[in-house]
Amino acid sequence: MAEKKAGRLSDILSDRFSDVWKLLSETTVFLSRTKEFGAHEQQLRTWRADLSANRDPEAAQRIRSELTALRKSLRLQGYDLSLGRQNLIIDGFRNDACLGEGFRRVVIFISNTTLFFLAGEENHIALAEFLEKQVEAEINARKDRTEVRRIQILDRHYLWYRRQGQDLILSGSDTETKEDFTRFSAMCDANPLLFLKGLKGLR
């Protein structure tokens, strides 16, 4: 809880001291990846036009205040706006040679409730077995909590990943089939924020 509060405070301070153009750009990128974009598209355009046409510091301050209020509202709805600075890049297939390029192995399970992932030095099959045991342990821990939806694993993917600045690059491994990777790519294209949020702890 303390970590979440600290994160929210740093986000608020970042909003307050960020350049208004940068704040507007980040907000626009973030909203463009959500179902909320249509509701705010015209306002975003108006702010951009006002900033372009008006050099008045008071106008910039007003727009910053309105942007900050919007971002606060989005956070209260559960959105993580820091994800707007990140990019999810799906980049073909790689083999073990990519270890020399800074890539690491990761296995991702997509369930009906969340994403599970495990990264490590072991091969993909071994990582998948370890992750399977972790998920089973969580399922067993929930058995007596009837109010919680039962976890069902819908998809498994065997990938390579690398963090490069604000980019999270994911590539298929030799263990991943072409059909599975095509399906995974389509899901990422359809909802990149879901995957960026679910894989935020992937370092």
Coordinates of C-alpha atoms in Angstrom, one line a residue:
M1 CA 0.0 0.0 0.0
A2 CA 2.8 2.4 0.9
E3 CA 4.5 1.7 -2.5
K4 CA 1.2 2.5 -4.3
K5 CA 0.8 5.7 -2.4
A6 CA 4.3 6.7 -3.2
G7 CA 3.8 5.9 -6.8
R8 CA 0.6 8.1 -6.9
L9 CA 2.4 11.0 -5.2
S10 CA 5.3 10.8 -7.7
D11 CA 2.9 10.7 -10.6
I12 CA 1.1 13.8 -9.3
L13 CA 4.4 15.7 -8.8
S14 CA 5.5 14.7 -12.3
D15 CA 2.2 16.0 -13.7
R16 CA 2.7 19.3 -11.9
F17 CA 6.3 20.0 -13.1
S18 CA 6.2 18.4 -16.6
D19 CA 6.2 20.6 -19.6
V20 CA 2.5 21.2 -20.7
W21 CA 3.3 20.0 -24.2
K22 CA 4.8 16.8 -22.9
L23 CA 1.9 16.3 -20.6
L24 CA -0.6 16.7 -23.4
S25 CA 1.4 14.4 -25.7
E26 CA 1.6 11.6 -23.1
T27 CA -2.0 11.9 -22.2
T28 CA -3.0 11.8 -25.9
V29 CA -0.9 8.7 -26.5
F30 CA -2.3 7.0 -23.4
L31 CA -5.9 7.7 -24.2
S32 CA -5.5 6.6 -27.8
R33 CA -4.8 3.1 -26.4
T34 CA -8.0 3.0 -24.3
K35 CA -11.8 3.0 -24.9
E36 CA -11.9 6.5 -23.3
F37 CA -10.3 8.2 -26.3
G38 CA -13.5 9.1 -28.2
A39 CA -14.9 10.9 -25.1
H40 CA -11.8 13.1 -24.9
E41 CA -10.6 13.4 -28.5
Q42 CA -12.2 16.8 -29.1
Q43 CA -10.9 18.3 -25.8
L44 CA -7.4 17.1 -26.6
R45 CA -7.5 18.8 -30.0
T46 CA -8.8 22.0 -28.4
W47 CA -6.0 22.0 -25.9
R48 CA -3.4 21.5 -28.7
A49 CA -4.9 24.3 -30.8
D50 CA -5.0 26.6 -27.8
L51 CA -1.4 26.0 -27.0
S52 CA -0.3 26.5 -30.6
A53 CA -2.2 29.7 -31.0
N54 CA -1.6 31.2 -27.5
R55 CA 1.8 32.1 -26.0
D56 CA 0.1 33.4 -22.8
P57 CA 1.6 31.7 -19.7
E58 CA -1.8 31.9 -18.0
A59 CA -3.4 29.9 -20.9
A60 CA -0.7 27.2 -20.5
Q61 CA -1.2 27.1 -16.8
R62 CA -5.0 26.7 -17.3
I63 CA -4.5 23.9 -19.7
R64 CA -2.0 22.2 -17.4
S65 CA -4.5 22.4 -14.6
E66 CA -7.3 20.9 -16.7
L67 CA -4.9 18.1 -18.0
T68 CA -3.8 17.4 -14.4
A69 CA -7.5 17.1 -13.3
L70 CA -8.2 14.7 -16.2
R71 CA -5.2 12.5 -15.4
K72 CA -6.2 12.4 -11.7
S73 CA -9.7 11.3 -12.8
L74 CA -8.2 8.5 -15.0
R75 CA -6.1 7.3 -12.1
L76 CA -9.1 7.1 -9.9
Q77 CA -10.7 4.9 -12.5
G78 CA -7.7 2.5 -12.1
Y79 CA -5.6 3.5 -15.1
D80 CA -1.8 3.5 -14.9
L81 CA -0.9 6.6 -16.9
S82 CA 2.8 5.8 -16.7
L83 CA 2.1 3.1 -19.3
G84 CA 1.5 5.9 -21.9
R85 CA 5.2 6.4 -22.0
Q86 CA 5.9 2.8 -22.9
N87 CA 5.7 0.9 -26.2
L88 CA 5.0 -2.7 -26.7
I89 CA 6.9 -4.0 -29.8
I90 CA 6.2 -7.5 -31.2
D91 CA 9.3 -8.4 -33.3
G92 CA 9.2 -11.7 -35.0
F93 CA 11.1 -14.9 -33.9
R94 CA 14.5 -15.2 -32.4
N95 CA 16.8 -18.1 -31.3
D96 CA 19.3 -18.5 -28.5
A97 CA 21.8 -16.2 -30.3
C98 CA 19.7 -13.3 -29.1
L99 CA 21.1 -13.8 -25.6
G100 CA 24.1 -11.9 -26.8
E101 CA 21.8 -9.0 -27.7
G102 CA 20.5 -8.7 -24.2
F103 CA 17.3 -10.8 -24.6
R104 CA 16.0 -13.1 -21.9
R105 CA 13.5 -16.0 -21.9
V106 CA 10.0 -15.5 -20.6
V107 CA 6.9 -17.7 -20.5
I108 CA 3.5 -15.9 -20.3
F109 CA 0.2 -17.6 -19.3
I110 CA -2.9 -15.7 -20.2
S111 CA -5.8 -16.5 -17.9
N112 CA -9.4 -15.3 -17.6
T113 CA -8.4 -13.0 -14.8
T114 CA -4.8 -11.8 -15.4
L115 CA -1.4 -12.5 -16.9
F116 CA 1.2 -14.7 -15.3
F117 CA 4.8 -14.6 -16.4
L118 CA 8.1 -16.1 -15.4
A119 CA 11.5 -15.0 -16.8
G120 CA 14.8 -16.8 -16.2
E121 CA 17.9 -18.5 -17.5
E122 CA 16.3 -22.0 -17.8
N123 CA 14.9 -23.2 -21.1
H124 CA 11.3 -22.3 -22.0
I125 CA 9.9 -25.7 -21.1
A126 CA 11.4 -25.7 -17.6
L127 CA 10.2 -22.1 -17.1
A128 CA 6.7 -23.2 -18.1
E129 CA 6.8 -26.1 -15.6
F130 CA 7.8 -23.7 -12.8
L131 CA 5.1 -21.2 -13.8
E132 CA 2.5 -24.0 -13.9
K133 CA 3.3 -24.9 -10.3
Q134 CA 3.0 -21.2 -9.2
V135 CA -0.4 -20.9 -10.9
E136 CA -1.6 -24.2 -9.4
A137 CA -0.5 -22.9 -5.9
E138 CA -2.5 -19.7 -6.4
I139 CA -5.5 -21.7 -7.6
N140 CA -5.3 -23.9 -4.5
A141 CA -5.1 -20.8 -2.3
R142 CA -8.3 -19.5 -3.8
K143 CA -10.4 -22.7 -3.5
D144 CA -12.0 -21.6 -0.3
R145 CA -12.8 -18.1 -1.6
T146 CA -16.0 -18.6 -3.5
E147 CA -16.3 -14.9 -4.3
V148 CA -13.1 -15.0 -6.4
R149 CA -13.4 -16.2 -10.0
R150 CA -11.7 -19.5 -10.7
I151 CA -8.5 -19.1 -12.7
Q152 CA -8.5 -20.7 -16.1
I153 CA -5.4 -20.6 -18.3
L154 CA -6.5 -19.7 -21.8
D155 CA -3.1 -19.4 -23.6
R156 CA 0.6 -20.1 -23.1
H157 CA 3.4 -18.4 -24.9
Y158 CA 7.2 -19.0 -25.0
L159 CA 9.0 -15.8 -25.8
W160 CA 12.1 -13.7 -25.7
Y161 CA 12.0 -10.2 -24.2
R162 CA 14.2 -7.1 -23.8
R163 CA 13.6 -3.8 -22.1
Q164 CA 15.1 -1.0 -24.2
G165 CA 14.4 2.4 -22.8
Q166 CA 10.6 2.8 -22.9
D167 CA 10.2 -0.2 -25.3
L168 CA 9.3 -3.7 -24.2
I169 CA 10.3 -6.0 -27.1
L170 CA 8.8 -9.4 -27.3
S171 CA 9.8 -12.1 -29.8
G172 CA 8.7 -15.7 -30.4
S173 CA 11.1 -18.5 -29.4
D174 CA 11.7 -21.9 -31.1
T175 CA 9.2 -23.4 -28.6
E176 CA 6.4 -21.0 -29.7
T177 CA 4.4 -22.1 -32.8
K178 CA 3.8 -19.7 -35.6
E179 CA 0.0 -19.9 -35.1
D180 CA 0.3 -19.2 -31.4
F181 CA 2.6 -16.2 -32.0
T182 CA 0.2 -14.8 -34.6
R183 CA -2.6 -15.0 -32.1
F184 CA -0.5 -13.4 -29.4
S185 CA 0.6 -10.6 -31.7
A186 CA -3.1 -9.9 -32.5
M187 CA -4.0 -9.7 -28.9
C188 CA -1.1 -7.3 -28.2
D189 CA -2.2 -5.1 -31.1
A190 CA -5.8 -5.1 -29.9
N191 CA -4.9 -4.2 -26.2
P192 CA -1.3 -3.1 -25.7
L193 CA -2.1 -1.5 -22.3
L194 CA -3.3 -4.9 -20.9
F195 CA 0.0 -6.5 -21.7
L196 CA 2.1 -3.5 -20.7
K197 CA 0.3 -3.4 -17.3
G198 CA 0.4 -7.2 -16.9
L199 CA 4.2 -7.3 -17.7
K200 CA 5.2 -4.2 -15.8
G201 CA 7.3 -6.2 -13.4
L202 CA 9.2 -7.8 -16.3
R203 CA 12.7 -6.3 -16.0

